Amino acid sequence: MKEAARPEDVLAFADAVLSGETNLNANLANIAALLGQFLPRINWVGFYLLERASGDWVLGPFAGKPACTRIAPQRGVVGAALGDRQTLVVDNVLEFPGHIACDDASRSEVVIPIISQDVVVAGLDVDSPEFSRFAAPDVELLEELCRRLGTHWQSFHWY
Ligand code: SME
């Protein structure tokens, strides 16, 4: 059983992470671990980042099983959501045309874009072994987290 956390506690922890450090890798790693620790009934959580040269979405920090490293534009749930610049909730991934199965246990999924200076720079992807796992208030919490990440994105650096 995971530790329960209130949404405001998750956001407060995320704010502490984001205000204390500007390394993108470190911050995304800690936020993936935070969500992995506190979101119940999920089997994978992590980030896909825009590779500007190819337009592909490339695997970033995550918590879960090893995952597909590269997703082409408009492919899978990730490519669809990020290409459309919109949160995409898939209640049954087995019925989603083109779903990319990284973990066979996944049954539902949500992908939320992270937007910085009007560009979708990355996405947050969460998978669950339960059908229809993702609804408010969890989706709203994840969207708020992604808004805050987008706001800080320009101040982050990789090295
Ligand atoms: N299922 C995703 C691929 C990423 S994994 O879930 C980690 C998709 O269809 O794009």
JSON list of C-alpha atoms and ligand atoms in Angstrom, two decimals:
[
{"chain": "A", "resi": 1, "resn": "MET", "atom": "CA", "xyz": [0.00, 0.00, 0.00]},
{"chain": "A", "resi": 2, "resn": "LYS", "atom": "CA", "xyz": [1.33, 3.43, -0.93]},
{"chain": "A", "resi": 3, "resn": "GLU", "atom": "CA", "xyz": [1.51, 6.33, 1.48]},
{"chain": "A", "resi": 4, "resn": "ALA", "atom": "CA", "xyz": [-1.52, 8.59, 1.02]},
{"chain": "A", "resi": 5, "resn": "ALA", "atom": "CA", "xyz": [-0.85, 12.22, 0.16]},
{"chain": "A", "resi": 6, "resn": "ARG", "atom": "CA", "xyz": [-3.14, 15.20, -0.28]},
{"chain": "A", "resi": 7, "resn": "PRO", "atom": "CA", "xyz": [-2.87, 16.98, -3.65]},
{"chain": "A", "resi": 8, "resn": "GLU", "atom": "CA", "xyz": [-1.68, 20.15, -1.93]},
{"chain": "A", "resi": 9, "resn": "ASP", "atom": "CA", "xyz": [1.12, 18.19, -0.26]},
{"chain": "A", "resi": 10, "resn": "VAL", "atom": "CA", "xyz": [2.24, 16.76, -3.60]},
{"chain": "A", "resi": 11, "resn": "LEU", "atom": "CA", "xyz": [2.24, 20.27, -5.13]},
{"chain": "A", "resi": 12, "resn": "ALA", "atom": "CA", "xyz": [4.08, 21.71, -2.12]},
{"chain": "A", "resi": 13, "resn": "PHE", "atom": "CA", "xyz": [6.77, 19.05, -2.43]},
{"chain": "A", "resi": 14, "resn": "ALA", "atom": "CA", "xyz": [7.01, 19.69, -6.18]},
{"chain": "A", "resi": 15, "resn": "ASP", "atom": "CA", "xyz": [7.38, 23.43, -5.52]},
{"chain": "A", "resi": 16, "resn": "ALA", "atom": "CA", "xyz": [10.18, 22.72, -3.05]},
{"chain": "A", "resi": 17, "resn": "VAL", "atom": "CA", "xyz": [11.94, 20.59, -5.68]},
{"chain": "A", "resi": 18, "resn": "LEU", "atom": "CA", "xyz": [11.48, 23.21, -8.40]},
{"chain": "A", "resi": 19, "resn": "SER", "atom": "CA", "xyz": [12.53, 26.19, -6.34]},
{"chain": "A", "resi": 20, "resn": "GLY", "atom": "CA", "xyz": [15.61, 24.51, -4.89]},
{"chain": "A", "resi": 21, "resn": "GLU", "atom": "CA", "xyz": [17.30, 23.21, -8.02]},
{"chain": "A", "resi": 22, "resn": "THR", "atom": "CA", "xyz": [17.53, 24.19, -11.70]},
{"chain": "A", "resi": 23, "resn": "ASN", "atom": "CA", "xyz": [18.92, 20.96, -13.15]},
{"chain": "A", "resi": 24, "resn": "LEU", "atom": "CA", "xyz": [16.20, 19.54, -15.39]},
{"chain": "A", "resi": 25, "resn": "ASN", "atom": "CA", "xyz": [17.28, 15.93, -15.01]},
{"chain": "A", "resi": 26, "resn": "ALA", "atom": "CA", "xyz": [17.39, 16.11, -11.21]},
{"chain": "A", "resi": 27, "resn": "ASN", "atom": "CA", "xyz": [14.01, 17.84, -10.98]},
{"chain": "A", "resi": 28, "resn": "LEU", "atom": "CA", "xyz": [12.17, 15.52, -13.35]},
{"chain": "A", "resi": 29, "resn": "ALA", "atom": "CA", "xyz": [13.71, 12.50, -11.63]},
{"chain": "A", "resi": 30, "resn": "ASN", "atom": "CA", "xyz": [12.49, 13.65, -8.22]},
{"chain": "A", "resi": 31, "resn": "ILE", "atom": "CA", "xyz": [9.01, 14.50, -9.50]},
{"chain": "A", "resi": 32, "resn": "ALA", "atom": "CA", "xyz": [8.68, 11.10, -11.20]},
{"chain": "A", "resi": 33, "resn": "ALA", "atom": "CA", "xyz": [9.76, 9.45, -7.94]},
{"chain": "A", "resi": 34, "resn": "LEU", "atom": "CA", "xyz": [7.33, 11.63, -5.96]},
{"chain": "A", "resi": 35, "resn": "LEU", "atom": "CA", "xyz": [4.38, 10.62, -8.14]},
{"chain": "A", "resi": 36, "resn": "GLY", "atom": "CA", "xyz": [5.51, 7.00, -8.10]},
{"chain": "A", "resi": 37, "resn": "GLN", "atom": "CA", "xyz": [5.51, 7.13, -4.32]},
{"chain": "A", "resi": 38, "resn": "PHE", "atom": "CA", "xyz": [2.20, 8.91, -3.75]},
{"chain": "A", "resi": 39, "resn": "LEU", "atom": "CA", "xyz": [-0.14, 8.09, -6.66]},
{"chain": "A", "resi": 40, "resn": "PRO", "atom": "CA", "xyz": [-1.95, 4.85, -5.86]},
{"chain": "A", "resi": 41, "resn": "ARG", "atom": "CA", "xyz": [-2.79, 2.17, -8.45]},
{"chain": "A", "resi": 42, "resn": "ILE", "atom": "CA", "xyz": [-0.24, 3.11, -11.08]},
{"chain": "A", "resi": 43, "resn": "ASN", "atom": "CA", "xyz": [2.52, 1.00, -12.63]},
{"chain": "A", "resi": 44, "resn": "TRP", "atom": "CA", "xyz": [4.51, 3.63, -14.55]},
{"chain": "A", "resi": 45, "resn": "VAL", "atom": "CA", "xyz": [5.06, 7.39, -14.37]},
{"chain": "A", "resi": 46, "resn": "GLY", "atom": "CA", "xyz": [7.57, 9.46, -16.27]},
{"chain": "A", "resi": 47, "resn": "PHE", "atom": "CA", "xyz": [8.43, 12.06, -18.83]},
{"chain": "A", "resi": 48, "resn": "TYR", "atom": "CA", "xyz": [8.93, 12.13, -22.59]},
{"chain": "A", "resi": 49, "resn": "LEU", "atom": "CA", "xyz": [10.94, 15.10, -23.85]},
{"chain": "A", "resi": 50, "resn": "LEU", "atom": "CA", "xyz": [10.93, 16.75, -27.26]},
{"chain": "A", "resi": 51, "resn": "GLU", "atom": "CA", "xyz": [14.06, 16.07, -29.29]},
{"chain": "A", "resi": 52, "resn": "ARG", "atom": "CA", "xyz": [14.00, 19.17, -31.47]},
{"chain": "A", "resi": 53, "resn": "ALA", "atom": "CA", "xyz": [16.12, 17.73, -34.32]},
{"chain": "A", "resi": 54, "resn": "SER", "atom": "CA", "xyz": [13.78, 14.81, -34.99]},
{"chain": "A", "resi": 55, "resn": "GLY", "atom": "CA", "xyz": [10.52, 15.93, -33.41]},
{"chain": "A", "resi": 56, "resn": "ASP", "atom": "CA", "xyz": [10.49, 12.61, -31.52]},
{"chain": "A", "resi": 57, "resn": "TRP", "atom": "CA", "xyz": [9.47, 12.26, -27.89]},
{"chain": "A", "resi": 58, "resn": "VAL", "atom": "CA", "xyz": [12.41, 10.73, -26.03]},
{"chain": "A", "resi": 59, "resn": "LEU", "atom": "CA", "xyz": [12.25, 8.97, -22.68]},
{"chain": "A", "resi": 60, "resn": "GLY", "atom": "CA", "xyz": [13.22, 11.07, -19.68]},
{"chain": "A", "resi": 61, "resn": "PRO", "atom": "CA", "xyz": [13.25, 10.36, -15.95]},
{"chain": "A", "resi": 62, "resn": "PHE", "atom": "CA", "xyz": [10.63, 7.85, -14.82]},
{"chain": "A", "resi": 63, "resn": "ALA", "atom": "CA", "xyz": [9.59, 5.36, -12.15]},
{"chain": "A", "resi": 64, "resn": "GLY", "atom": "CA", "xyz": [8.55, 1.93, -13.40]},
{"chain": "A", "resi": 65, "resn": "LYS", "atom": "CA", "xyz": [9.71, -0.78, -15.78]},
{"chain": "A", "resi": 66, "resn": "PRO", "atom": "CA", "xyz": [12.13, 0.08, -18.60]},
{"chain": "A", "resi": 67, "resn": "ALA", "atom": "CA", "xyz": [10.11, 1.80, -21.34]},
{"chain": "A", "resi": 68, "resn": "CYS", "atom": "CA", "xyz": [10.18, 2.65, -25.05]},
{"chain": "A", "resi": 69, "resn": "THR", "atom": "CA", "xyz": [12.94, 5.17, -25.55]},
{"chain": "A", "resi": 70, "resn": "ARG", "atom": "CA", "xyz": [11.62, 7.05, -28.58]},
{"chain": "A", "resi": 71, "resn": "ILE", "atom": "CA", "xyz": [8.12, 7.82, -29.80]},
{"chain": "A", "resi": 72, "resn": "ALA", "atom": "CA", "xyz": [7.64, 9.39, -33.24]},
{"chain": "A", "resi": 73, "resn": "PRO", "atom": "CA", "xyz": [5.30, 12.38, -33.67]},
{"chain": "A", "resi": 74, "resn": "GLN", "atom": "CA", "xyz": [1.61, 11.44, -33.45]},
{"chain": "A", "resi": 75, "resn": "ARG", "atom": "CA", "xyz": [2.43, 7.82, -32.49]},
{"chain": "A", "resi": 76, "resn": "GLY", "atom": "CA", "xyz": [0.84, 6.17, -29.47]},
{"chain": "A", "resi": 77, "resn": "VAL", "atom": "CA", "xyz": [-0.97, 7.93, -26.67]},
{"chain": "A", "resi": 78, "resn": "VAL", "atom": "CA", "xyz": [2.08, 10.09, -26.03]},
{"chain": "A", "resi": 79, "resn": "GLY", "atom": "CA", "xyz": [2.43, 11.31, -29.62]},
{"chain": "A", "resi": 80, "resn": "ALA", "atom": "CA", "xyz": [-1.32, 11.94, -29.93]},
{"chain": "A", "resi": 81, "resn": "ALA", "atom": "CA", "xyz": [-1.63, 13.97, -26.72]},
{"chain": "A", "resi": 82, "resn": "LEU", "atom": "CA", "xyz": [1.51, 16.01, -27.22]},
{"chain": "A", "resi": 83, "resn": "GLY", "atom": "CA", "xyz": [0.82, 16.61, -30.91]},
{"chain": "A", "resi": 84, "resn": "ASP", "atom": "CA", "xyz": [-2.67, 17.87, -30.01]},
{"chain": "A", "resi": 85, "resn": "ARG", "atom": "CA", "xyz": [-1.30, 19.92, -27.07]},
{"chain": "A", "resi": 86, "resn": "GLN", "atom": "CA", "xyz": [-4.01, 18.43, -24.85]},
{"chain": "A", "resi": 87, "resn": "THR", "atom": "CA", "xyz": [-4.40, 16.11, -21.91]},
{"chain": "A", "resi": 88, "resn": "LEU", "atom": "CA", "xyz": [-5.41, 12.69, -23.19]},
{"chain": "A", "resi": 89, "resn": "VAL", "atom": "CA", "xyz": [-7.08, 10.21, -20.83]},
{"chain": "A", "resi": 90, "resn": "VAL", "atom": "CA", "xyz": [-7.40, 6.68, -22.23]},
{"chain": "A", "resi": 91, "resn": "ASP", "atom": "CA", "xyz": [-9.71, 4.51, -20.11]},
{"chain": "A", "resi": 92, "resn": "ASN", "atom": "CA", "xyz": [-8.80, 1.30, -21.95]},
{"chain": "A", "resi": 93, "resn": "VAL", "atom": "CA", "xyz": [-5.45, 1.28, -23.74]},
{"chain": "A", "resi": 94, "resn": "LEU", "atom": "CA", "xyz": [-6.30, -2.08, -25.36]},
{"chain": "A", "resi": 95, "resn": "GLU", "atom": "CA", "xyz": [-8.87, -0.22, -27.48]},
{"chain": "A", "resi": 96, "resn": "PHE", "atom": "CA", "xyz": [-6.68, 2.78, -28.35]},
{"chain": "A", "resi": 97, "resn": "PRO", "atom": "CA", "xyz": [-5.51, 2.49, -31.97]},
{"chain": "A", "resi": 98, "resn": "GLY", "atom": "CA", "xyz": [-1.72, 2.60, -32.06]},
{"chain": "A", "resi": 99, "resn": "HIS", "atom": "CA", "xyz": [-1.22, 2.32, -28.31]},
{"chain": "A", "resi": 100, "resn": "ILE", "atom": "CA", "xyz": [2.42, 1.48, -27.58]},
{"chain": "A", "resi": 101, "resn": "ALA", "atom": "CA", "xyz": [2.57, -1.18, -24.88]},
{"chain": "A", "resi": 102, "resn": "CYS", "atom": "CA", "xyz": [5.71, -0.62, -22.83]},
{"chain": "A", "resi": 103, "resn": "ASP", "atom": "CA", "xyz": [4.41, -2.49, -19.79]},
{"chain": "A", "resi": 104, "resn": "ASP", "atom": "CA", "xyz": [1.93, -5.30, -20.54]},
{"chain": "A", "resi": 105, "resn": "ALA", "atom": "CA", "xyz": [0.21, -4.61, -17.23]},
{"chain": "A", "resi": 106, "resn": "SER", "atom": "CA", "xyz": [-1.05, -1.16, -18.33]},
{"chain": "A", "resi": 107, "resn": "ARG", "atom": "CA", "xyz": [-4.82, -0.82, -18.83]},
{"chain": "A", "resi": 108, "resn": "SER", "atom": "CA", "xyz": [-5.40, 2.94, -18.67]},
{"chain": "A", "resi": 109, "resn": "GLU", "atom": "CA", "xyz": [-3.17, 5.93, -19.24]},
{"chain": "A", "resi": 110, "resn": "VAL", "atom": "CA", "xyz": [-3.03, 9.71, -19.07]},
{"chain": "A", "resi": 111, "resn": "VAL", "atom": "CA", "xyz": [-0.63, 11.99, -20.93]},
{"chain": "A", "resi": 112, "resn": "ILE", "atom": "CA", "xyz": [-0.38, 15.70, -20.15]},
{"chain": "A", "resi": 113, "resn": "PRO", "atom": "CA", "xyz": [1.62, 18.22, -22.19]},
{"chain": "A", "resi": 114, "resn": "ILE", "atom": "CA", "xyz": [4.21, 20.51, -20.61]},
{"chain": "A", "resi": 115, "resn": "ILE", "atom": "CA", "xyz": [4.19, 23.82, -22.47]},
{"chain": "A", "resi": 116, "resn": "SER", "atom": "CA", "xyz": [6.93, 26.43, -22.28]},
{"chain": "A", "resi": 117, "resn": "GLN", "atom": "CA", "xyz": [6.86, 29.61, -24.34]},
{"chain": "A", "resi": 118, "resn": "ASP", "atom": "CA", "xyz": [4.01, 28.16, -26.39]},
{"chain": "A", "resi": 119, "resn": "VAL", "atom": "CA", "xyz": [6.00, 25.03, -27.35]},
{"chain": "A", "resi": 120, "resn": "VAL", "atom": "CA", "xyz": [5.15, 21.53, -26.12]},
{"chain": "A", "resi": 121, "resn": "VAL", "atom": "CA", "xyz": [8.56, 20.68, -24.71]},
{"chain": "A", "resi": 122, "resn": "ALA", "atom": "CA", "xyz": [7.65, 17.44, -22.92]},
{"chain": "A", "resi": 123, "resn": "GLY", "atom": "CA", "xyz": [4.83, 15.33, -21.55]},
{"chain": "A", "resi": 124, "resn": "LEU", "atom": "CA", "xyz": [4.01, 13.56, -18.33]},
{"chain": "A", "resi": 125, "resn": "ASP", "atom": "CA", "xyz": [2.80, 9.99, -18.90]},
{"chain": "A", "resi": 126, "resn": "VAL", "atom": "CA", "xyz": [1.14, 7.87, -16.21]},
{"chain": "A", "resi": 127, "resn": "ASP", "atom": "CA", "xyz": [-0.02, 4.25, -16.66]},
{"chain": "A", "resi": 128, "resn": "SER", "atom": "CA", "xyz": [-2.28, 2.16, -14.45]},
{"chain": "A", "resi": 129, "resn": "PRO", "atom": "CA", "xyz": [-3.03, -1.57, -14.33]},
{"chain": "A", "resi": 130, "resn": "GLU", "atom": "CA", "xyz": [-6.71, -0.63, -13.75]},
{"chain": "A", "resi": 131, "resn": "PHE", "atom": "CA", "xyz": [-9.17, 0.37, -16.45]},
{"chain": "A", "resi": 132, "resn": "SER", "atom": "CA", "xyz": [-10.48, 3.97, -16.14]},
{"chain": "A", "resi": 133, "resn": "ARG", "atom": "CA", "xyz": [-8.01, 4.83, -13.39]},
{"chain": "A", "resi": 134, "resn": "PHE", "atom": "CA", "xyz": [-7.57, 8.50, -14.30]},
{"chain": "A", "resi": 135, "resn": "ALA", "atom": "CA", "xyz": [-10.21, 11.10, -13.41]},
{"chain": "A", "resi": 136, "resn": "ALA", "atom": "CA", "xyz": [-10.49, 14.31, -11.42]},
{"chain": "A", "resi": 137, "resn": "PRO", "atom": "CA", "xyz": [-9.01, 15.20, -8.96]},
{"chain": "A", "resi": 138, "resn": "ASP", "atom": "CA", "xyz": [-5.85, 13.27, -9.93]},
{"chain": "A", "resi": 139, "resn": "VAL", "atom": "CA", "xyz": [-5.87, 14.57, -13.52]},
{"chain": "A", "resi": 140, "resn": "GLU", "atom": "CA", "xyz": [-6.28, 18.15, -12.24]},
{"chain": "A", "resi": 141, "resn": "LEU", "atom": "CA", "xyz": [-3.36, 17.66, -9.87]},
{"chain": "A", "resi": 142, "resn": "LEU", "atom": "CA", "xyz": [-1.17, 16.33, -12.68]},
{"chain": "A", "resi": 143, "resn": "GLU", "atom": "CA", "xyz": [-2.22, 19.19, -14.98]},
{"chain": "A", "resi": 144, "resn": "GLU", "atom": "CA", "xyz": [-1.33, 21.74, -12.31]},
{"chain": "A", "resi": 145, "resn": "LEU", "atom": "CA", "xyz": [2.03, 20.06, -11.82]},
{"chain": "A", "resi": 146, "resn": "CYS", "atom": "CA", "xyz": [2.68, 20.24, -15.57]},
{"chain": "A", "resi": 147, "resn": "ARG", "atom": "CA", "xyz": [1.68, 23.92, -15.65]},
{"chain": "A", "resi": 148, "resn": "ARG", "atom": "CA", "xyz": [4.25, 24.62, -12.91]},
{"chain": "A", "resi": 149, "resn": "LEU", "atom": "CA", "xyz": [6.90, 22.63, -14.77]},
{"chain": "A", "resi": 150, "resn": "GLY", "atom": "CA", "xyz": [6.15, 24.62, -17.93]},
{"chain": "A", "resi": 151, "resn": "THR", "atom": "CA", "xyz": [6.52, 27.87, -16.02]},
{"chain": "A", "resi": 152, "resn": "HIS", "atom": "CA", "xyz": [9.95, 26.86, -14.71]},
{"chain": "A", "resi": 153, "resn": "TRP", "atom": "CA", "xyz": [11.15, 25.13, -17.89]},
{"chain": "A", "resi": 154, "resn": "GLN", "atom": "CA", "xyz": [13.15, 28.05, -19.29]},
{"chain": "A", "resi": 155, "resn": "SER", "atom": "CA", "xyz": [15.19, 28.31, -16.10]},
{"chain": "A", "resi": 156, "resn": "PHE", "atom": "CA", "xyz": [16.18, 24.63, -16.21]},
{"chain": "A", "resi": 157, "resn": "HIS", "atom": "CA", "xyz": [19.47, 23.38, -17.64]},
{"chain": "A", "resi": 158, "resn": "TRP", "atom": "CA", "xyz": [20.75, 19.89, -18.39]},
{"chain": "A", "resi": 159, "resn": "TYR", "atom": "CA", "xyz": [24.38, 20.11, -17.37]},
{"chain": "B", "resi": 1, "resn": "SME", "atom": "N1", "xyz": [1.83, 3.80, -23.85]},
{"chain": "B", "resi": 1, "resn": "SME", "atom": "C1", "xyz": [2.53, 4.92, -24.41]},
{"chain": "B", "resi": 1, "resn": "SME", "atom": "C2", "xyz": [4.00, 4.64, -24.52]},
{"chain": "B", "resi": 1, "resn": "SME", "atom": "C3", "xyz": [4.79, 5.01, -23.33]},
{"chain": "B", "resi": 1, "resn": "SME", "atom": "S1", "xyz": [4.62, 3.92, -22.06]},
{"chain": "B", "resi": 1, "resn": "SME", "atom": "O1", "xyz": [3.25, 3.85, -21.60]},
{"chain": "B", "resi": 1, "resn": "SME", "atom": "C4", "xyz": [5.64, 4.26, -20.82]},
{"chain": "B", "resi": 1, "resn": "SME", "atom": "C5", "xyz": [1.95, 5.31, -25.75]},
{"chain": "B", "resi": 1, "resn": "SME", "atom": "O2", "xyz": [1.10, 4.61, -26.29]},
{"chain": "B", "resi": 1, "resn": "SME", "atom": "O3", "xyz": [2.38, 6.33, -26.29]}
]
